[in-house]
Amino acid sequence: MLILLVLGAAPAQAAGYRYWSFWKWSDGAWAYQQQGPAVYVPQDGGVDGWRFAVSPDGGQDAARPGAAGDFAAVCGSTAEQSGRKRVAVVLDFGGTADAPGSGETPPERRTACAVVPTSASSAEVLATVAPPLRYDTNGLLCAIAGYPKAGCGDQLGAANRPVTTGAADTADHSSGPDIGLIAGAALVAVLAAGAVWQARRRR
């Protein structure tokens, strides 16, 4: 309740946030994940999406992955295995407007097919295909495949927000849930440290 009151009182134009958002491919489109990656357990044939970007309002308009979640294209050549599942992963590292001010260049967008135990969570899937991952002391996911090298859910002032001018930029954003970074990031990071530990234990 206190969090909701604080978020509601904050000016809409006060800040944006730079962070990894978590998505799933559903009915031919990206849907913002309402469950954190350590809680959500994708099925065989599922597609997880991750996008690093600056959200102008901390979650209400998060940028979705720029590529479609085509399971067949990513995992079609990977044979089924008893007791395991195949999960396609789309990693979108964002554009130059989303990159930290440290001069880092976003890696190219890429996909991977994870073959993991059927009980594996999305956090375990991600740990399998995109190390190294970096978390903060609260378990918030800060970096995927080592990107970015520093920072975690950084808050930006209005002057630092990326400018959205083209049709591609407009199409690359969706109306996500009406929540602030605290809630949105929590969905991405909840119990993440425990999930990584479970992934290591299964090996």
Short mmCIF file of C-alpha atoms in Angstrom, two decimals:
data_model
loop_
_atom_site.label_atom_id
_atom_site.label_comp_id
_atom_site.label_asym_id
_atom_site.label_seq_id
_atom_site.Cartn_x
_atom_site.Cartn_y
_atom_site.Cartn_z
CA MET A 1 0.00 0.00 0.00
CA LEU A 2 2.78 2.41 0.89
CA ILE A 3 4.55 1.67 -2.40
CA LEU A 4 1.40 2.34 -4.37
CA LEU A 5 0.85 5.64 -2.59
CA VAL A 6 4.40 6.76 -3.23
CA LEU A 7 4.21 5.80 -6.91
CA GLY A 8 0.90 7.54 -7.31
CA ALA A 9 2.26 10.75 -5.82
CA ALA A 10 5.36 10.89 -8.02
CA PRO A 11 5.18 13.32 -10.95
CA ALA A 12 4.81 11.44 -14.23
CA GLN A 13 7.58 13.49 -15.82
CA ALA A 14 10.06 13.06 -12.95
CA ALA A 15 12.21 10.23 -14.25
CA GLY A 16 12.68 7.20 -16.44
CA TYR A 17 14.53 3.99 -15.65
CA ARG A 18 17.10 1.89 -17.52
CA TYR A 19 16.64 -1.83 -16.90
CA TRP A 20 16.00 -5.29 -18.35
CA SER A 21 12.30 -6.00 -18.85
CA PHE A 22 10.92 -9.55 -19.08
CA TRP A 23 8.42 -10.73 -21.69
CA LYS A 24 6.75 -13.89 -23.01
CA TRP A 25 5.52 -14.63 -26.53
CA SER A 26 1.79 -15.20 -26.43
CA ASP A 27 -0.81 -15.28 -29.22
CA GLY A 28 1.59 -13.85 -31.78
CA ALA A 29 2.80 -10.90 -29.71
CA TRP A 30 5.02 -10.00 -26.77
CA ALA A 31 3.21 -9.84 -23.44
CA TYR A 32 4.76 -8.17 -20.41
CA GLN A 33 5.53 -10.84 -17.84
CA GLN A 34 3.46 -10.42 -14.71
CA GLN A 35 5.50 -13.08 -12.90
CA GLY A 36 9.18 -12.81 -12.09
CA PRO A 37 11.63 -15.08 -13.93
CA ALA A 38 12.36 -17.11 -10.82
CA VAL A 39 8.64 -17.80 -10.39
CA TYR A 40 7.52 -18.30 -13.98
CA VAL A 41 8.07 -21.82 -15.37
CA PRO A 42 7.83 -21.87 -19.17
CA GLN A 43 6.58 -24.95 -20.98
CA ASP A 44 8.32 -26.82 -23.76
CA GLY A 45 7.84 -24.65 -26.83
CA GLY A 46 7.73 -21.43 -24.81
CA VAL A 47 9.56 -18.23 -25.75
CA ASP A 48 11.05 -15.82 -23.20
CA GLY A 49 12.01 -12.30 -24.25
CA TRP A 50 14.32 -9.79 -22.60
CA ARG A 51 14.79 -6.14 -23.55
CA PHE A 52 17.25 -3.62 -22.14
CA ALA A 53 15.90 -0.12 -22.52
CA VAL A 54 14.97 3.12 -20.87
CA SER A 55 11.32 3.25 -19.89
CA PRO A 56 10.06 6.87 -19.77
CA ASP A 57 7.72 6.10 -16.88
CA GLY A 58 9.38 3.23 -15.07
CA GLY A 59 7.24 0.44 -16.50
CA GLN A 60 4.03 1.81 -18.01
CA ASP A 61 5.55 1.92 -21.48
CA ALA A 62 8.39 -0.60 -21.42
CA ALA A 63 10.13 -1.39 -24.71
CA ARG A 64 9.43 -4.88 -25.99
CA PRO A 65 11.97 -7.10 -27.78
CA GLY A 66 12.36 -6.02 -31.39
CA ALA A 67 12.27 -9.52 -32.87
CA ALA A 68 9.35 -11.92 -33.03
CA GLY A 69 9.29 -14.92 -30.71
CA ASP A 70 9.60 -17.59 -33.37
CA PHE A 71 10.12 -20.85 -31.50
CA ALA A 72 10.53 -22.89 -34.68
CA ALA A 73 13.26 -20.59 -35.98
CA VAL A 74 15.20 -20.71 -32.69
CA CYS A 75 14.62 -24.27 -31.47
CA GLY A 76 13.27 -26.10 -34.49
CA SER A 77 16.51 -28.01 -35.07
CA THR A 78 16.81 -29.03 -31.41
CA ALA A 79 15.39 -32.49 -30.75
CA GLU A 80 13.03 -33.17 -27.89
CA GLN A 81 14.53 -34.94 -24.87
CA SER A 82 12.79 -36.98 -22.20
CA GLY A 83 12.57 -35.12 -18.90
CA ARG A 84 13.75 -31.86 -20.46
CA LYS A 85 12.16 -28.96 -22.32
CA ARG A 86 13.17 -26.51 -25.01
CA VAL A 87 12.67 -22.80 -24.43
CA ALA A 88 13.53 -20.16 -27.02
CA VAL A 89 15.11 -16.98 -25.67
CA VAL A 90 15.19 -13.62 -27.45
CA LEU A 91 17.73 -11.12 -26.13
CA ASP A 92 17.41 -7.50 -27.24
CA PHE A 93 20.15 -5.29 -25.85
CA GLY A 94 18.46 -2.10 -27.01
CA GLY A 95 19.83 0.77 -29.06
CA THR A 96 22.31 3.55 -28.49
CA ALA A 97 19.65 5.69 -26.83
CA ASP A 98 19.20 2.99 -24.20
CA ALA A 99 22.93 2.40 -23.56
CA PRO A 100 24.55 3.61 -20.35
CA GLY A 101 26.59 6.79 -20.51
CA SER A 102 29.82 4.86 -19.95
CA GLY A 103 30.38 4.48 -23.69
CA GLU A 104 29.24 0.87 -23.94
CA THR A 105 27.96 -0.32 -27.31
CA PRO A 106 24.89 -2.55 -27.11
CA PRO A 107 25.57 -6.08 -28.39
CA GLU A 108 23.63 -7.31 -31.39
CA ARG A 109 20.22 -8.80 -30.74
CA ARG A 110 20.40 -12.58 -30.53
CA THR A 111 18.44 -15.73 -29.83
CA ALA A 112 19.23 -19.02 -28.11
CA CYS A 113 17.54 -22.34 -27.50
CA ALA A 114 17.77 -23.56 -23.91
CA VAL A 115 17.41 -27.25 -23.11
CA VAL A 116 16.67 -27.50 -19.42
CA PRO A 117 14.82 -29.70 -16.90
CA THR A 118 11.06 -29.48 -17.22
CA SER A 119 10.80 -27.77 -13.82
CA ALA A 120 13.28 -25.01 -14.71
CA SER A 121 12.18 -21.41 -14.23
CA SER A 122 12.85 -18.61 -16.70
CA ALA A 123 15.71 -17.45 -14.47
CA GLU A 124 17.33 -20.85 -14.83
CA VAL A 125 16.71 -20.80 -18.57
CA LEU A 126 18.43 -17.42 -18.83
CA ALA A 127 21.39 -18.56 -16.72
CA THR A 128 21.87 -21.46 -19.13
CA VAL A 129 22.05 -19.44 -22.35
CA ALA A 130 23.25 -15.94 -21.43
CA PRO A 131 25.97 -15.90 -18.77
CA PRO A 132 27.34 -14.01 -17.06
CA LEU A 133 24.33 -12.58 -15.25
CA ARG A 134 24.74 -9.82 -12.69
CA TYR A 135 22.39 -9.15 -9.78
CA ASP A 136 22.40 -6.45 -7.12
CA THR A 137 22.24 -7.17 -3.39
CA ASN A 138 18.43 -7.19 -3.54
CA GLY A 139 18.33 -9.81 -6.28
CA LEU A 140 17.48 -7.34 -9.06
CA LEU A 141 18.73 -8.50 -12.46
CA CYS A 142 21.24 -5.90 -13.62
CA ALA A 143 23.07 -7.47 -16.57
CA ILE A 144 22.57 -10.25 -19.09
CA ALA A 145 25.57 -11.68 -20.92
CA GLY A 146 27.64 -9.11 -19.06
CA TYR A 147 25.67 -6.13 -20.40
CA PRO A 148 25.72 -3.50 -19.09
CA LYS A 149 28.97 -3.63 -17.16
CA ALA A 150 27.71 -1.30 -14.43
CA GLY A 151 24.50 0.19 -13.14
CA CYS A 152 21.21 -1.42 -12.17
CA GLY A 153 17.73 -0.03 -12.72
CA ASP A 154 19.21 3.45 -12.95
CA GLN A 155 16.85 6.37 -12.59
CA LEU A 156 17.20 9.12 -15.18
CA GLY A 157 16.03 12.69 -15.15
CA ALA A 158 13.75 13.99 -17.87
CA ALA A 159 16.68 15.52 -19.75
CA ASN A 160 18.30 12.11 -20.15
CA ARG A 161 15.37 10.25 -21.62
CA PRO A 162 15.76 8.85 -25.13
CA VAL A 163 13.86 10.77 -27.76
CA THR A 164 11.21 8.74 -29.58
CA THR A 165 10.77 10.16 -33.07
CA GLY A 166 10.33 7.34 -35.61
CA ALA A 167 7.64 4.80 -36.32
CA ALA A 168 10.02 2.00 -35.36
CA ASP A 169 10.46 3.50 -31.91
CA THR A 170 6.73 3.84 -31.47
CA ALA A 171 6.11 0.25 -32.52
CA ASP A 172 8.84 -0.97 -30.24
CA HIS A 173 6.94 0.08 -27.11
CA SER A 174 3.86 -1.42 -25.58
CA SER A 175 1.45 -0.36 -22.91
CA GLY A 176 2.75 -2.49 -20.08
CA PRO A 177 1.23 -2.67 -16.62
CA ASP A 178 0.59 0.56 -14.76
CA ILE A 179 3.40 0.12 -12.24
CA GLY A 180 6.63 1.90 -11.32
CA LEU A 181 10.15 0.56 -11.38
CA ILE A 182 9.88 -0.86 -7.89
CA ALA A 183 7.04 -3.15 -8.89
CA GLY A 184 8.22 -3.80 -12.44
CA ALA A 185 11.77 -4.59 -11.46
CA ALA A 186 10.55 -6.79 -8.65
CA LEU A 187 8.68 -8.91 -11.20
CA VAL A 188 11.90 -9.31 -13.14
CA ALA A 189 14.09 -10.03 -10.15
CA VAL A 190 12.06 -11.73 -7.43
CA LEU A 191 13.87 -14.69 -5.94
CA ALA A 192 16.44 -14.54 -8.76
CA ALA A 193 19.39 -15.42 -6.56
CA GLY A 194 17.60 -18.52 -5.33
CA ALA A 195 16.79 -19.61 -8.87
CA VAL A 196 20.39 -19.32 -9.96
CA TRP A 197 21.38 -21.46 -6.97
CA GLN A 198 18.79 -24.06 -7.99
CA ALA A 199 20.11 -24.09 -11.54
CA ARG A 200 23.63 -24.77 -10.29
CA ARG A 201 22.37 -27.49 -7.97
CA ARG A 202 20.72 -29.35 -10.86
CA ARG A 203 23.96 -29.53 -12.81
#
